[in-house]
Amino acid sequence: MSLPVAARMARVRPNAIRELLRLGDDPAIVSFGGGYPDPTLFPVDELAAVYADLLTPAHANTLQYTASVGMPRLREQVAERLTKDGMACDADDLLVVQGGQQGLDLVAKMLLDPGDLVLTENPTFLGALIAFNPYEPRYLTVPMDDDGLDTDALESLLTASPANVPKFLYTVPEFQNPTGVSLSLRRREHLVDLAGRFGFVVLEDTPYRELRYEGERLPTLRSLAPDARVIHLGSFSKILAPSMRLGWVLADRDVLGALTLLKTATDTQCSTLNMAATSAYLDRYDIDAHIGRICASYRHKRDVALAGVARWFPSSVRFTRAQGGLFTWATFPEGFDTAAFMSGRMIPEAKVAWVPGGTFFPVHEESHHARMSFSALPDDRLEDGLERLGALLREELGA
């Protein structure tokens, strides 16, 4: 680039998400990559009726500007749902954003100066790193296991360097992207306690919270935080339709005021039409019944995927068994490079793709992992892709 761009652009680079979105549009590729919802589950007929009603002279104001913070009725509806989920709030505690991704960007813009410390799970959501990197933070990572982020390890890190206080810790507590694991109740309570003791903010990202299809529903970090040190992000992308680009931020009102100023500078507001359509959908239809149908479908897809893995993959490959969400996380023997294998064999020989795992590690990449999403594929393509991939892996790794 010949323009005299800001130094921060050195942290803005092509990434695996962009490449996997491209592959997802190629019908010849069986892609386990992008974390797409299943389009056959979108409530198309209901949304068509809603938009048809709104796009009439009687509702011309749905094509007008509205408040940067978001339409009042939609914020009321979201507040009602969050209150039922243990996070007592009202409309004035919420900011409507362009999906959870904009929430990540705005929080980072509000909190981070160059060189500030951010704590993340290891691995963590690539989209969060994409949002944070332009603000030039340093990262310190916390290991994970089947119970999510290891809060005992986190306490040890914080205790070892008490003067090096992070600006915030970023976490996806439910069905984490990329691993699919969830943070246990004991660790949720421990994490909130550590935030209060050491004085850092927790950025809680919950795009998959509603997609639980087995196991016990656990309280959010926001509901466990007596000093409201948690900024809570949520989204309609996985439970309604991602193209509507609507999510929310729940935070203390002084925090929301700052975030709203930043949003006004960025894009003025979310789409009035899409906010009105979402609000009308919530008024007219039973979104919880819709979520129930989604969860039943994704549980079936997960079971099909894991059965295919058990049948066709080498025994040396380990997979997580998520209780919800859209992903499983594959771990291969040390020395196996999932990026090289995908570009060198999977795509040219089997027309199959995944997300190489190294890109999810903020500090030290680990190349022997891959994220695989089962959510958007019909059963026949899911099984066909897994069988073809399994055959290649058996050639490469043995039985």
PDB file of N, CA, C and O in Angstrom, residues 43-56 59 62 240 244 273-285:
ATOM      1  N   PRO A  43     -36.358 -18.455   9.868  1.00  0.00           N
ATOM      2  CA  PRO A  43     -37.827 -18.315   9.800  1.00  0.00           C
ATOM      3  C   PRO A  43     -38.233 -17.425   8.626  1.00  0.00           C
ATOM      4  O   PRO A  43     -38.743 -16.306   8.789  1.00  0.00           O
ATOM      5  N   VAL A  44     -38.024 -17.927   7.426  1.00  0.00           N
ATOM      6  CA  VAL A  44     -38.171 -17.116   6.214  1.00  0.00           C
ATOM      7  C   VAL A  44     -39.613 -16.631   6.043  1.00  0.00           C
ATOM      8  O   VAL A  44     -39.853 -15.444   5.754  1.00  0.00           O
ATOM      9  N   ASP A  45     -40.585 -17.503   6.197  1.00  0.00           N
ATOM     10  CA  ASP A  45     -41.972 -17.103   5.972  1.00  0.00           C
ATOM     11  C   ASP A  45     -42.400 -16.029   6.970  1.00  0.00           C
ATOM     12  O   ASP A  45     -43.069 -15.051   6.591  1.00  0.00           O
ATOM     13  N   GLU A  46     -42.032 -16.201   8.216  1.00  0.00           N
ATOM     14  CA  GLU A  46     -42.405 -15.230   9.243  1.00  0.00           C
ATOM     15  C   GLU A  46     -41.745 -13.876   8.982  1.00  0.00           C
ATOM     16  O   GLU A  46     -42.382 -12.821   9.081  1.00  0.00           O
ATOM     17  N   LEU A  47     -40.446 -13.901   8.636  1.00  0.00           N
ATOM     18  CA  LEU A  47     -39.758 -12.642   8.361  1.00  0.00           C
ATOM     19  C   LEU A  47     -40.294 -11.986   7.093  1.00  0.00           C
ATOM     20  O   LEU A  47     -40.382 -10.751   7.013  1.00  0.00           O
ATOM     21  N   ALA A  48     -40.660 -12.790   6.097  1.00  0.00           N
ATOM     22  CA  ALA A  48     -41.255 -12.218   4.880  1.00  0.00           C
ATOM     23  C   ALA A  48     -42.543 -11.473   5.212  1.00  0.00           C
ATOM     24  O   ALA A  48     -42.787 -10.365   4.698  1.00  0.00           O
ATOM     25  N   ALA A  49     -43.356 -12.061   6.083  1.00  0.00           N
ATOM     26  CA  ALA A  49     -44.608 -11.403   6.473  1.00  0.00           C
ATOM     27  C   ALA A  49     -44.328 -10.120   7.246  1.00  0.00           C
ATOM     28  O   ALA A  49     -45.005  -9.096   7.036  1.00  0.00           O
ATOM     29  N   VAL A  50     -43.333 -10.164   8.119  1.00  0.00           N
ATOM     30  CA  VAL A  50     -42.988  -8.988   8.916  1.00  0.00           C
ATOM     31  C   VAL A  50     -42.500  -7.854   8.013  1.00  0.00           C
ATOM     32  O   VAL A  50     -42.960  -6.703   8.117  1.00  0.00           O
ATOM     33  N   TYR A  51     -41.560  -8.153   7.111  1.00  0.00           N
ATOM     34  CA  TYR A  51     -41.028  -7.113   6.237  1.00  0.00           C
ATOM     35  C   TYR A  51     -42.104  -6.579   5.290  1.00  0.00           C
ATOM     36  O   TYR A  51     -42.148  -5.368   5.003  1.00  0.00           O
ATOM     37  N   ALA A  52     -42.963  -7.450   4.806  1.00  0.00           N
ATOM     38  CA  ALA A  52     -44.037  -6.993   3.911  1.00  0.00           C
ATOM     39  C   ALA A  52     -44.947  -6.005   4.617  1.00  0.00           C
ATOM     40  O   ALA A  52     -45.404  -5.014   4.027  1.00  0.00           O
ATOM     41  N   ASP A  53     -45.219  -6.252   5.879  1.00  0.00           N
ATOM     42  CA  ASP A  53     -46.072  -5.350   6.645  1.00  0.00           C
ATOM     43  C   ASP A  53     -45.362  -4.020   6.923  1.00  0.00           C
ATOM     44  O   ASP A  53     -45.972  -2.951   6.853  1.00  0.00           O
ATOM     45  N   LEU A  54     -44.068  -4.090   7.212  1.00  0.00           N
ATOM     46  CA  LEU A  54     -43.340  -2.865   7.546  1.00  0.00           C
ATOM     47  C   LEU A  54     -43.109  -1.984   6.324  1.00  0.00           C
ATOM     48  O   LEU A  54     -43.086  -0.749   6.436  1.00  0.00           O
ATOM     49  N   LEU A  55     -42.936  -2.594   5.155  1.00  0.00           N
ATOM     50  CA  LEU A  55     -42.642  -1.827   3.944  1.00  0.00           C
ATOM     51  C   LEU A  55     -43.933  -1.361   3.279  1.00  0.00           C
ATOM     52  O   LEU A  55     -44.244  -1.700   2.131  1.00  0.00           O
ATOM     53  N   THR A  56     -44.681  -0.580   4.035  1.00  0.00           N
ATOM     54  CA  THR A  56     -45.929   0.017   3.568  1.00  0.00           C
ATOM     55  C   THR A  56     -45.955   1.469   4.030  1.00  0.00           C
ATOM     56  O   THR A  56     -45.249   1.849   4.964  1.00  0.00           O
ATOM     57  N   HIS A  59     -46.062   2.353   7.720  1.00  0.00           N
ATOM     58  CA  HIS A  59     -44.875   2.159   8.549  1.00  0.00           C
ATOM     59  C   HIS A  59     -43.646   2.793   7.899  1.00  0.00           C
ATOM     60  O   HIS A  59     -42.533   2.284   8.015  1.00  0.00           O
ATOM     61  N   THR A  62     -40.107   3.216   9.508  1.00  0.00           N
ATOM     62  CA  THR A  62     -39.098   2.159   9.615  1.00  0.00           C
ATOM     63  C   THR A  62     -37.972   2.346   8.601  1.00  0.00           C
ATOM     64  O   THR A  62     -36.964   1.631   8.670  1.00  0.00           O
ATOM     65  N   LEU A 240     -31.712 -16.006  14.931  1.00  0.00           N
ATOM     66  CA  LEU A 240     -32.690 -15.462  13.999  1.00  0.00           C
ATOM     67  C   LEU A 240     -32.101 -15.464  12.589  1.00  0.00           C
ATOM     68  O   LEU A 240     -32.432 -16.348  11.795  1.00  0.00           O
ATOM     69  N   MET A 244     -29.142  -9.882   9.308  1.00  0.00           N
ATOM     70  CA  MET A 244     -29.815  -8.733   9.913  1.00  0.00           C
ATOM     71  C   MET A 244     -28.854  -7.914  10.768  1.00  0.00           C
ATOM     72  O   MET A 244     -29.133  -6.754  11.079  1.00  0.00           O
ATOM     73  N   LEU A 273     -34.915  -0.519   9.804  1.00  0.00           N
ATOM     74  CA  LEU A 273     -35.798  -1.542   9.254  1.00  0.00           C
ATOM     75  C   LEU A 273     -35.540  -2.897   9.904  1.00  0.00           C
ATOM     76  O   LEU A 273     -36.483  -3.601  10.301  1.00  0.00           O
ATOM     77  N   ASN A 274     -34.282  -3.285  10.031  1.00  0.00           N
ATOM     78  CA  ASN A 274     -33.983  -4.590  10.627  1.00  0.00           C
ATOM     79  C   ASN A 274     -34.320  -4.631  12.108  1.00  0.00           C
ATOM     80  O   ASN A 274     -34.756  -5.669  12.622  1.00  0.00           O
ATOM     81  N   MET A 275     -34.115  -3.517  12.810  1.00  0.00           N
ATOM     82  CA  MET A 275     -34.521  -3.483  14.213  1.00  0.00           C
ATOM     83  C   MET A 275     -36.033  -3.600  14.348  1.00  0.00           C
ATOM     84  O   MET A 275     -36.550  -4.327  15.205  1.00  0.00           O
ATOM     85  N   ALA A 276     -36.766  -2.882  13.493  1.00  0.00           N
ATOM     86  CA  ALA A 276     -38.225  -2.956  13.535  1.00  0.00           C
ATOM     87  C   ALA A 276     -38.720  -4.355  13.193  1.00  0.00           C
ATOM     88  O   ALA A 276     -39.674  -4.862  13.807  1.00  0.00           O
ATOM     89  N   ALA A 277     -38.073  -4.997  12.212  1.00  0.00           N
ATOM     90  CA  ALA A 277     -38.477  -6.350  11.832  1.00  0.00           C
ATOM     91  C   ALA A 277     -38.208  -7.339  12.965  1.00  0.00           C
ATOM     92  O   ALA A 277     -39.043  -8.217  13.244  1.00  0.00           O
ATOM     93  N   THR A 278     -37.077  -7.216  13.623  1.00  0.00           N
ATOM     94  CA  THR A 278     -36.776  -8.111  14.741  1.00  0.00           C
ATOM     95  C   THR A 278     -37.762  -7.903  15.874  1.00  0.00           C
ATOM     96  O   THR A 278     -38.267  -8.863  16.476  1.00  0.00           O
ATOM     97  N   SER A 279     -38.065  -6.658  16.172  1.00  0.00           N
ATOM     98  CA  SER A 279     -39.037  -6.371  17.221  1.00  0.00           C
ATOM     99  C   SER A 279     -40.408  -6.930  16.878  1.00  0.00           C
ATOM    100  O   SER A 279     -41.084  -7.540  17.725  1.00  0.00           O
ATOM    101  N   ALA A 280     -40.838  -6.745  15.630  1.00  0.00           N
ATOM    102  CA  ALA A 280     -42.137  -7.280  15.217  1.00  0.00           C
ATOM    103  C   ALA A 280     -42.152  -8.800  15.285  1.00  0.00           C
ATOM    104  O   ALA A 280     -43.158  -9.411  15.691  1.00  0.00           O
ATOM    105  N   TYR A 281     -41.050  -9.421  14.877  1.00  0.00           N
ATOM    106  CA  TYR A 281     -40.974 -10.879  14.980  1.00  0.00           C
ATOM    107  C   TYR A 281     -41.141 -11.317  16.432  1.00  0.00           C
ATOM    108  O   TYR A 281     -41.888 -12.269  16.724  1.00  0.00           O
ATOM    109  N   LEU A 282     -40.452 -10.664  17.351  1.00  0.00           N
ATOM    110  CA  LEU A 282     -40.554 -11.033  18.764  1.00  0.00           C
ATOM    111  C   LEU A 282     -41.964 -10.830  19.296  1.00  0.00           C
ATOM    112  O   LEU A 282     -42.419 -11.573  20.172  1.00  0.00           O
ATOM    113  N   ASP A 283     -42.664  -9.813  18.788  1.00  0.00           N
ATOM    114  CA  ASP A 283     -44.042  -9.575  19.222  1.00  0.00           C
ATOM    115  C   ASP A 283     -45.012 -10.627  18.678  1.00  0.00           C
ATOM    116  O   ASP A 283     -45.939 -11.051  19.373  1.00  0.00           O
ATOM    117  N   ARG A 284     -44.803 -11.055  17.437  1.00  0.00           N
ATOM    118  CA  ARG A 284     -45.805 -11.884  16.761  1.00  0.00           C
ATOM    119  C   ARG A 284     -45.562 -13.384  16.908  1.00  0.00           C
ATOM    120  O   ARG A 284     -46.513 -14.174  16.825  1.00  0.00           O
ATOM    121  N   TYR A 285     -44.301 -13.783  17.074  1.00  0.00           N
ATOM    122  CA  TYR A 285     -43.967 -15.202  17.002  1.00  0.00           C
ATOM    123  C   TYR A 285     -43.237 -15.647  18.267  1.00  0.00           C
ATOM    124  O   TYR A 285     -42.743 -14.833  19.046  1.00  0.00           O
TER     125      TYR A 285
END
